[in-house]
PDB file of C-alpha atoms in Angstrom:
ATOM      1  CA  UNK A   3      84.057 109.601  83.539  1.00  0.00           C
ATOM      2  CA  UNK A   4      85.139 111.349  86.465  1.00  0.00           C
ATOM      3  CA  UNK A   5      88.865 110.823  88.240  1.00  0.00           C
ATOM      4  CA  UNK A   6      90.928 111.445  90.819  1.00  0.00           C
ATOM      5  CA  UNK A   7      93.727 113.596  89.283  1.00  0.00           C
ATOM      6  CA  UNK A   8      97.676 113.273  91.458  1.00  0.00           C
ATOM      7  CA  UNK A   9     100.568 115.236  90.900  1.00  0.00           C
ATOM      8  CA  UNK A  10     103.446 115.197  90.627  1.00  0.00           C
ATOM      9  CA  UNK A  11     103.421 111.877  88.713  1.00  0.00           C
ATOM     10  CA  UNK A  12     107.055 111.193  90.529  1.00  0.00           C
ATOM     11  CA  UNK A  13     108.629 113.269  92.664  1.00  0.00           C
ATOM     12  CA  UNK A  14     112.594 112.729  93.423  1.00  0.00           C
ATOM     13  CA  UNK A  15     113.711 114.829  96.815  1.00  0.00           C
ATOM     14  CA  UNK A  16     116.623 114.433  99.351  1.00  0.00           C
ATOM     15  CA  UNK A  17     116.348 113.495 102.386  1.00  0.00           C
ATOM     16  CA  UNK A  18     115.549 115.724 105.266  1.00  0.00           C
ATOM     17  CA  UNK A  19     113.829 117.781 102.956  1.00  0.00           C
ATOM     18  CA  UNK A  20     109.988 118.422 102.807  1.00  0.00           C
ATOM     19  CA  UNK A  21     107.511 117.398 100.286  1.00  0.00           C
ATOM     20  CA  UNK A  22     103.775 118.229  99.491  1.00  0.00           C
ATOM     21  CA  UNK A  23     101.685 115.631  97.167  1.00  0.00           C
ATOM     22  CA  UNK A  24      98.644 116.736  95.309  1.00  0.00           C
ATOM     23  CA  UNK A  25      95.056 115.044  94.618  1.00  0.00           C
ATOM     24  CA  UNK A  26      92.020 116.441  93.231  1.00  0.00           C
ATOM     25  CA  UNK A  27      89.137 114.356  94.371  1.00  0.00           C
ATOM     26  CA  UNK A  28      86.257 113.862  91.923  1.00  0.00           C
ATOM     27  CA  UNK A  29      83.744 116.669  92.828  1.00  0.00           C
ATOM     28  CA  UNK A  30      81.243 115.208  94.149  1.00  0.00           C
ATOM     29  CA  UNK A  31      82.707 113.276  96.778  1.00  0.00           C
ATOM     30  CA  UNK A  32      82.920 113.899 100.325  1.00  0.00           C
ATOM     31  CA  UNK A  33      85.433 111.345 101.953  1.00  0.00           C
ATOM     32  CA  UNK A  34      89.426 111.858 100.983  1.00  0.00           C
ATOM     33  CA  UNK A  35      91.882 109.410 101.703  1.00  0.00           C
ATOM     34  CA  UNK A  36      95.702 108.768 101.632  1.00  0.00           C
ATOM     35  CA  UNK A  37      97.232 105.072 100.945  1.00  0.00           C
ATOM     36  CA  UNK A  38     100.943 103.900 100.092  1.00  0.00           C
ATOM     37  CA  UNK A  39     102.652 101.139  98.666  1.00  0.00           C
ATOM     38  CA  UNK A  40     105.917 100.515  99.333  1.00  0.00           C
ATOM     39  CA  UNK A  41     107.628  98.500  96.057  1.00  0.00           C
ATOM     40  CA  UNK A  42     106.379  94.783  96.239  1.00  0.00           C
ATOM     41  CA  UNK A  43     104.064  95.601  99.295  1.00  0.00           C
ATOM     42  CA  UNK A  44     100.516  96.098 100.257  1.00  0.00           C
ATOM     43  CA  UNK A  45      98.888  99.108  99.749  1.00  0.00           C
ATOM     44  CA  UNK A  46      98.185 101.017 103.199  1.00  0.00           C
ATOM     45  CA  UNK A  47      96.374 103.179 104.711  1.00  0.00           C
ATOM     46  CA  UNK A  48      97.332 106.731 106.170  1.00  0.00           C
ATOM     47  CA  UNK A  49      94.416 108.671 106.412  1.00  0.00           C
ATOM     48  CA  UNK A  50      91.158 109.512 105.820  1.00  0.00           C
ATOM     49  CA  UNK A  51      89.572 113.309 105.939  1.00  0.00           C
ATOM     50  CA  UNK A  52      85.665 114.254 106.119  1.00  0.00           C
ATOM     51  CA  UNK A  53      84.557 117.386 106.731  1.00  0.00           C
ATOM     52  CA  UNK A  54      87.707 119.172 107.297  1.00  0.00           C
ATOM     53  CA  UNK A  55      89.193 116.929 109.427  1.00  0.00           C
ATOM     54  CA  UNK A  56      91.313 113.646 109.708  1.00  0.00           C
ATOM     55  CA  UNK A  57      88.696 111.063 110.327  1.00  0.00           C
ATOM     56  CA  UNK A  58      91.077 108.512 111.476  1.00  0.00           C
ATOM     57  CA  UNK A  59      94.839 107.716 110.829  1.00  0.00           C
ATOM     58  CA  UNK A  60      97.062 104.519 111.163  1.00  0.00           C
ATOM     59  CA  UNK A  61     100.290 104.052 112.965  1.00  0.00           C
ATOM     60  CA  UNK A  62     102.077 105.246 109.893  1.00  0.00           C
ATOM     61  CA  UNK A  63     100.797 108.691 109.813  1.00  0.00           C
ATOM     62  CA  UNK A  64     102.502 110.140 112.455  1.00  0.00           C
ATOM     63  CA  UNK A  65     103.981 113.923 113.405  1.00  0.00           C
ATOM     64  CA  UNK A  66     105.668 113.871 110.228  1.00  0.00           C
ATOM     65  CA  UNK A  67     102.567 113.873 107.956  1.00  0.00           C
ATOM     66  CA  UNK A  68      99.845 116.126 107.606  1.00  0.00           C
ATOM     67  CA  UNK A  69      96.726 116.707 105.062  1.00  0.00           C
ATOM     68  CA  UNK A  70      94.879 119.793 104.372  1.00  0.00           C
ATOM     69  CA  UNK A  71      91.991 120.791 102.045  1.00  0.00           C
ATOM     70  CA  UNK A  72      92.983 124.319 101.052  1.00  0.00           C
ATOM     71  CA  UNK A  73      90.425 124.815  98.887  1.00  0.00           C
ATOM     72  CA  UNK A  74      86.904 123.196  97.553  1.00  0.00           C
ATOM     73  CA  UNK A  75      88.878 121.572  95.010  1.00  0.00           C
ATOM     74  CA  UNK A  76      92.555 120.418  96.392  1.00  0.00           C
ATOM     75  CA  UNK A  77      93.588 117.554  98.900  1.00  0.00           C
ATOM     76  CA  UNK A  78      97.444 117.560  99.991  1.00  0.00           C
ATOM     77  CA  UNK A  79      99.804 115.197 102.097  1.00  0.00           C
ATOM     78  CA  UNK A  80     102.542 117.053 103.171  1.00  0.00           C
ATOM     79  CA  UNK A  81     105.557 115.177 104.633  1.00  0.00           C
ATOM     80  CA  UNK A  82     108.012 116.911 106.501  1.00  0.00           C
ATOM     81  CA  UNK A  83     111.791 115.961 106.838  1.00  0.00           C
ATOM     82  CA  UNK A  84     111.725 113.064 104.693  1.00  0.00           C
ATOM     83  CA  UNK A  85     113.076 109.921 105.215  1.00  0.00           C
ATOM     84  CA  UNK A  86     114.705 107.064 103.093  1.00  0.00           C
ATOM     85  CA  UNK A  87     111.883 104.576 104.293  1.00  0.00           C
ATOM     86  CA  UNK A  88     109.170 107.232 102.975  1.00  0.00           C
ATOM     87  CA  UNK A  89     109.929 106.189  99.266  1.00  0.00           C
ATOM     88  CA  UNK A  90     107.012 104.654  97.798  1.00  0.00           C
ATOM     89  CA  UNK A  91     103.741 105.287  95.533  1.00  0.00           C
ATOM     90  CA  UNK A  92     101.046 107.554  97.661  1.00  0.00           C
ATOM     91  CA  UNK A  93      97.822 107.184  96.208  1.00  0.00           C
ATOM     92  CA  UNK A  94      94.967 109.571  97.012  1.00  0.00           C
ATOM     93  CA  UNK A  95      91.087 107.969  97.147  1.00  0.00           C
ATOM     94  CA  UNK A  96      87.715 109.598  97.356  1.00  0.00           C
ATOM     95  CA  UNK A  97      84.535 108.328  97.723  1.00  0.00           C
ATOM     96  CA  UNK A  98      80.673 109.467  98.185  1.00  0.00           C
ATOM     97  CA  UNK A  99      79.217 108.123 100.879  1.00  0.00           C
ATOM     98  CA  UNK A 100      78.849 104.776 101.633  1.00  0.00           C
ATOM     99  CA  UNK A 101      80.717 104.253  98.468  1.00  0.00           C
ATOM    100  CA  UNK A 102      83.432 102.696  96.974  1.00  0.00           C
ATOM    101  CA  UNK A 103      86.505 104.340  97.023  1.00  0.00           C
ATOM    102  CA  UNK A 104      88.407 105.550  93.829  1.00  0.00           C
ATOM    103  CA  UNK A 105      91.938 105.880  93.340  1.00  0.00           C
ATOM    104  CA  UNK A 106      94.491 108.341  91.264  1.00  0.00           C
ATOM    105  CA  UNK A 107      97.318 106.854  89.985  1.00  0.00           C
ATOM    106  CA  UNK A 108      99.596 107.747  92.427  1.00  0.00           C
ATOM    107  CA  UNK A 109     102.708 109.805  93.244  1.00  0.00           C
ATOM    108  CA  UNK A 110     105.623 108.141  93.058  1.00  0.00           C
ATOM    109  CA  UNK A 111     107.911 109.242  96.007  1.00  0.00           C
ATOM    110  CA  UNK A 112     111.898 109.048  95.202  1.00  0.00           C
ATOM    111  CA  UNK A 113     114.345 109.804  98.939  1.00  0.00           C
ATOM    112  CA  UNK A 114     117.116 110.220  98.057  1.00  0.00           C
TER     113      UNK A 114
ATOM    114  CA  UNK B  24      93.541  90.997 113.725  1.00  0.00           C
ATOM    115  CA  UNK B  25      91.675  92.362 110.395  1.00  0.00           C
ATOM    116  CA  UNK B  26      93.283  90.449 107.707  1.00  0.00           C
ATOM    117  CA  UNK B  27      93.289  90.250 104.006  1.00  0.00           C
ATOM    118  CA  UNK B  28      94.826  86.790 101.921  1.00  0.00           C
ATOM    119  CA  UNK B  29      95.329  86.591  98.411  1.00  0.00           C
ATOM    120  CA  UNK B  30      96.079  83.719  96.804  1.00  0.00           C
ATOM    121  CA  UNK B  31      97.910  82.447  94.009  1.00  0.00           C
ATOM    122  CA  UNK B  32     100.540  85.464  94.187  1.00  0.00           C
ATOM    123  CA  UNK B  33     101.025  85.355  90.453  1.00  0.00           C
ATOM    124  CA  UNK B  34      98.864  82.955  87.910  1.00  0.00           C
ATOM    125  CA  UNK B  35      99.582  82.535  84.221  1.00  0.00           C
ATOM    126  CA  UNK B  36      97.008  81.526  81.671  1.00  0.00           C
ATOM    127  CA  UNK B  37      96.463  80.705  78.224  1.00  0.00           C
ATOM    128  CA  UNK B  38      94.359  83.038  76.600  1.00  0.00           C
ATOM    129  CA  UNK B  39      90.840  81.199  76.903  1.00  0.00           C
ATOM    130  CA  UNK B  40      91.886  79.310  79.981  1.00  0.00           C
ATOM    131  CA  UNK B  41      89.578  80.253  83.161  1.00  0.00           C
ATOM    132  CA  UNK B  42      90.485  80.071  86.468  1.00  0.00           C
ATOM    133  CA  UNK B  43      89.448  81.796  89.524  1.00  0.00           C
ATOM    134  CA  UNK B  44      91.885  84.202  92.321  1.00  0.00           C
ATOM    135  CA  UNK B  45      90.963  83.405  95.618  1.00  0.00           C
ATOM    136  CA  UNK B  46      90.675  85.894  98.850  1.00  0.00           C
ATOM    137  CA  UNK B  47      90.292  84.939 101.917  1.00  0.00           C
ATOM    138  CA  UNK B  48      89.461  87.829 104.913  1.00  0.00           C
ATOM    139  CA  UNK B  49      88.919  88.129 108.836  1.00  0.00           C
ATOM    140  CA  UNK B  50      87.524  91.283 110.090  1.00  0.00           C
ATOM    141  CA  UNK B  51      84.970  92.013 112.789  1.00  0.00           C
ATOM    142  CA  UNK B  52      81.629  92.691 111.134  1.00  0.00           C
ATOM    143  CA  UNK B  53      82.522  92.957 106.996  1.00  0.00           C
ATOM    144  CA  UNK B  54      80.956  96.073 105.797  1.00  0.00           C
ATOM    145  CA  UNK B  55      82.146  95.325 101.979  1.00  0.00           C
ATOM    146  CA  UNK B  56      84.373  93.587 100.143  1.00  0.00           C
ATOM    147  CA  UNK B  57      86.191  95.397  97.288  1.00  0.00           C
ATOM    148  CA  UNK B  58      87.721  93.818  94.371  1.00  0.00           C
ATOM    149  CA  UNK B  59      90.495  96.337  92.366  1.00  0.00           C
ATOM    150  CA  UNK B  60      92.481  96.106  89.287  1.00  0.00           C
ATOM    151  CA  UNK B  61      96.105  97.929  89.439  1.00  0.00           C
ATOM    152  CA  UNK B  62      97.886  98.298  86.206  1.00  0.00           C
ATOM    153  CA  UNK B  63     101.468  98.543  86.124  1.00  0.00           C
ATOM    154  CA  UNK B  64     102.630 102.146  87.324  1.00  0.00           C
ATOM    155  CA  UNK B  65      98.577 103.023  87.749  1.00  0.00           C
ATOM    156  CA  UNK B  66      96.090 103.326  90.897  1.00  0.00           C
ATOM    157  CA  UNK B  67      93.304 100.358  91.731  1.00  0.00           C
ATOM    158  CA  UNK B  68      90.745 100.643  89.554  1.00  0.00           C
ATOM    159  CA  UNK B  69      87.465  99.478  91.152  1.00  0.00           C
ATOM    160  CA  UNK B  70      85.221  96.358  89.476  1.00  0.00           C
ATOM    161  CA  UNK B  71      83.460  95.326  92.340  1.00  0.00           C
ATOM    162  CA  UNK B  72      81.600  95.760  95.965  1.00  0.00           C
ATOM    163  CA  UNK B  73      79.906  92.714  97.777  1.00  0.00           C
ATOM    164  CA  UNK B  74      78.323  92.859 101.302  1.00  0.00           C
ATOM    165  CA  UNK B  75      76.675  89.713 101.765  1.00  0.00           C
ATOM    166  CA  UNK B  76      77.331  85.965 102.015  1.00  0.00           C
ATOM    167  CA  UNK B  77      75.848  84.626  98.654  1.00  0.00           C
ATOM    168  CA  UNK B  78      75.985  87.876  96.583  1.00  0.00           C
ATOM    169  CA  UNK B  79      77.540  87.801  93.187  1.00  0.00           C
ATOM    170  CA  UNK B  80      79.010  90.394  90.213  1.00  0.00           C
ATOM    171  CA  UNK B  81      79.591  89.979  87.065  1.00  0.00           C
ATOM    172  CA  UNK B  82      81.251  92.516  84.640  1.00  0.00           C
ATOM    173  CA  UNK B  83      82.296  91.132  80.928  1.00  0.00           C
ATOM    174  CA  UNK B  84      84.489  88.101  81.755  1.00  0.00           C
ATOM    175  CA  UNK B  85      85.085  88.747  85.630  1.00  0.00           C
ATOM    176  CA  UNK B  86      82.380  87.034  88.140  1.00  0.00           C
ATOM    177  CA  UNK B  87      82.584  88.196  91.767  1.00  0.00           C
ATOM    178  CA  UNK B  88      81.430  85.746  95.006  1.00  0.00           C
ATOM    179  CA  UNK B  89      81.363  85.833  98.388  1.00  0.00           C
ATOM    180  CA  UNK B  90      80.843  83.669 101.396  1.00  0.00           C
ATOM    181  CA  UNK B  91      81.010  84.226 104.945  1.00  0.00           C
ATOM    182  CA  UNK B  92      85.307  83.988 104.900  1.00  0.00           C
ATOM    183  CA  UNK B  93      86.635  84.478 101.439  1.00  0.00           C
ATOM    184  CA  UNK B  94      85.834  86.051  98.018  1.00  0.00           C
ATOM    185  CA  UNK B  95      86.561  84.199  94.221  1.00  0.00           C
ATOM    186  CA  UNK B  96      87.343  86.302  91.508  1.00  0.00           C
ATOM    187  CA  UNK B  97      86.128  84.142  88.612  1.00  0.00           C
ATOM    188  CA  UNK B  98      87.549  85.022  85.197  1.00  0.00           C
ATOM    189  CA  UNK B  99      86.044  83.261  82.092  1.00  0.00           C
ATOM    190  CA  UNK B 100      87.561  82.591  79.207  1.00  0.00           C
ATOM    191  CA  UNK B 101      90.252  85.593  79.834  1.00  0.00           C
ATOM    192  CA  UNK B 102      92.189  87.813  76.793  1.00  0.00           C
ATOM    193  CA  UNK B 103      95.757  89.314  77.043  1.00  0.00           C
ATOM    194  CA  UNK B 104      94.080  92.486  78.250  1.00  0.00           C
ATOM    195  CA  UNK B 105      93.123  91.180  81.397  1.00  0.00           C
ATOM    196  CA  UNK B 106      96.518  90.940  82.555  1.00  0.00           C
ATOM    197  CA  UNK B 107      96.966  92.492  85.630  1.00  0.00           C
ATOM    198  CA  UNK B 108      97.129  92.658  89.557  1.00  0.00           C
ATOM    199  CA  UNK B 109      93.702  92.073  91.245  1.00  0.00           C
ATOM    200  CA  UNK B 110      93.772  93.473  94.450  1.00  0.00           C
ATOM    201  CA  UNK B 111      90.828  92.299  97.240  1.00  0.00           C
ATOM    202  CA  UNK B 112      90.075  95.055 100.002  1.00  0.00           C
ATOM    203  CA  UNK B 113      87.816  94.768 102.983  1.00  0.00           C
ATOM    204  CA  UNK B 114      86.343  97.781 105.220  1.00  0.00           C
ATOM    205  CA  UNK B 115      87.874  97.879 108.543  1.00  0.00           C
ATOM    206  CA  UNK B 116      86.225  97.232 111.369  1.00  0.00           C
ATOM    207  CA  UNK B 117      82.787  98.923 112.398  1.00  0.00           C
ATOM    208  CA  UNK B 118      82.639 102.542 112.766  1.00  0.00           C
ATOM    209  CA  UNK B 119      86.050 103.055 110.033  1.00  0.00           C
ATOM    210  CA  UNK B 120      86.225 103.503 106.099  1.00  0.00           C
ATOM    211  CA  UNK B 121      89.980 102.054 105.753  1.00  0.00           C
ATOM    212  CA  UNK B 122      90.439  99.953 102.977  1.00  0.00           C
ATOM    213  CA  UNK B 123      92.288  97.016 104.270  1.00  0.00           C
ATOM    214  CA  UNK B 124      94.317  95.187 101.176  1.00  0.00           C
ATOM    215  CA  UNK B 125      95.269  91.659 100.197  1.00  0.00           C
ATOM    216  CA  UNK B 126      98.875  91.467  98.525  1.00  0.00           C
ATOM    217  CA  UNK B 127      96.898  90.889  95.562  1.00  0.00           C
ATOM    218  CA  UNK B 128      97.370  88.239  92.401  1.00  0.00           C
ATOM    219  CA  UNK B 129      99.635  88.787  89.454  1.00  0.00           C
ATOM    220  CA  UNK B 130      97.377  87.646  86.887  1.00  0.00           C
ATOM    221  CA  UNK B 131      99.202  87.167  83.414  1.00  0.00           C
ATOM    222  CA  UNK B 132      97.285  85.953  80.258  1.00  0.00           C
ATOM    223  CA  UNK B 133      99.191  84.749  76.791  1.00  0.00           C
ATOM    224  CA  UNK B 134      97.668  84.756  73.537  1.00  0.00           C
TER     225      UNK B 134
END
């Protein structure tokens, strides 16, 4: 069966510095997404990307975050001048349309 | 405000013992109702989608129902493998494909 593949599988960085998570969304599917969970928390959403461009964002995903689809195959989140409060699993989703969304199984994100 | 409640936070059964995991949801206009499973160090794994007041899914033990304010996640006669966190999701409001999450249940089953 088809998945959505992440990588790294953790990633430890210091803070300040910048970071760029992976996903390959299962082929077929149009709609790309970003969530997090912070340890013990809800899992949120940053983004969503259709066509080559952010659908819609929350609150969350602000100057410091960007996606881009750099190829018919890859989906990144790039975070720039991490933070301490950015630790947390990032999960990329994709879905057909009108479809349930499926998940990787995340990045874990270590600020150091 | 769009709202996803899970409850119990964590429930421990006897292997054999059903029970059900309730979620309860406000949003303008539901345009699904998702119910994941999240493994330990994994990503939601998806079981089930209902739209409608009065649908209902079943997959091996797990039985999915919804009414016009909350969502059961019925599980008969559970096995040690079913251990997990269920997560319930709802669409966001009209016109966005957001998942919205509950805080989801901690579901633990002994042999």
């Amino acid at each position: 069966e088809p998945e959505v593949t992440q990588t790294p599988s953790h990633q430890v960085t210091q803070m300040g510095q910048e970071v760029i998570l992976r996903c390959v969304p299962i082929s077929n599917h149009l709609y790309f997404y970003w969530y997090r969970q912070i340890l013990g928390q809800k899992v949120e959403f940053l983004v969503s990307f259709y066509n080559n461009e952010i659908s819609e964002k929350s609150e969350i995903f602000d100057d410091q975050f960007s996606v881009e689809r750099p190829d018919g195959s890859n989906f990144t989140l790039k975070i720039r001048s991490t933070k301490l409060e950015d630790s947390a699993m990032y999960f990329c989703a994709s879905s057909p349309i009108d479809q349930p969304q499926h998940f990787g199984d995340g990045t874990r994100l270590s600020i150091l | 405000e769009d709202q996803v409640t899970q409850s119990p936070e964590a429930l421990r059964l006897q292997e054999g013992e059903s029970s059900s995991l309730n979620c309860s949801y406000t949003v303008s206009g539901l345009r699904g109702l998702f119910w994941y499973r999240q493994d330990p160090g994994k990503g939601p794994e998806f079981l089930f989608t209902l739209y409608s007041a009065g649908e209902e899914k079943e997959k091996e033990r797990l039985k999915a129902t919804l009414t016009k304010k909350e969502s059961f996640l019925h599980i008969t006669a559970p096995k040690p493998e079913d251990s997990a966190t269920y997560l319930c999701a709802v669409h966001g409001p009209y016109n966005t494909d957001k998942l919205i999450f509950g805080t989801g249940t901690r579901l633990q089953v002994f042999p």
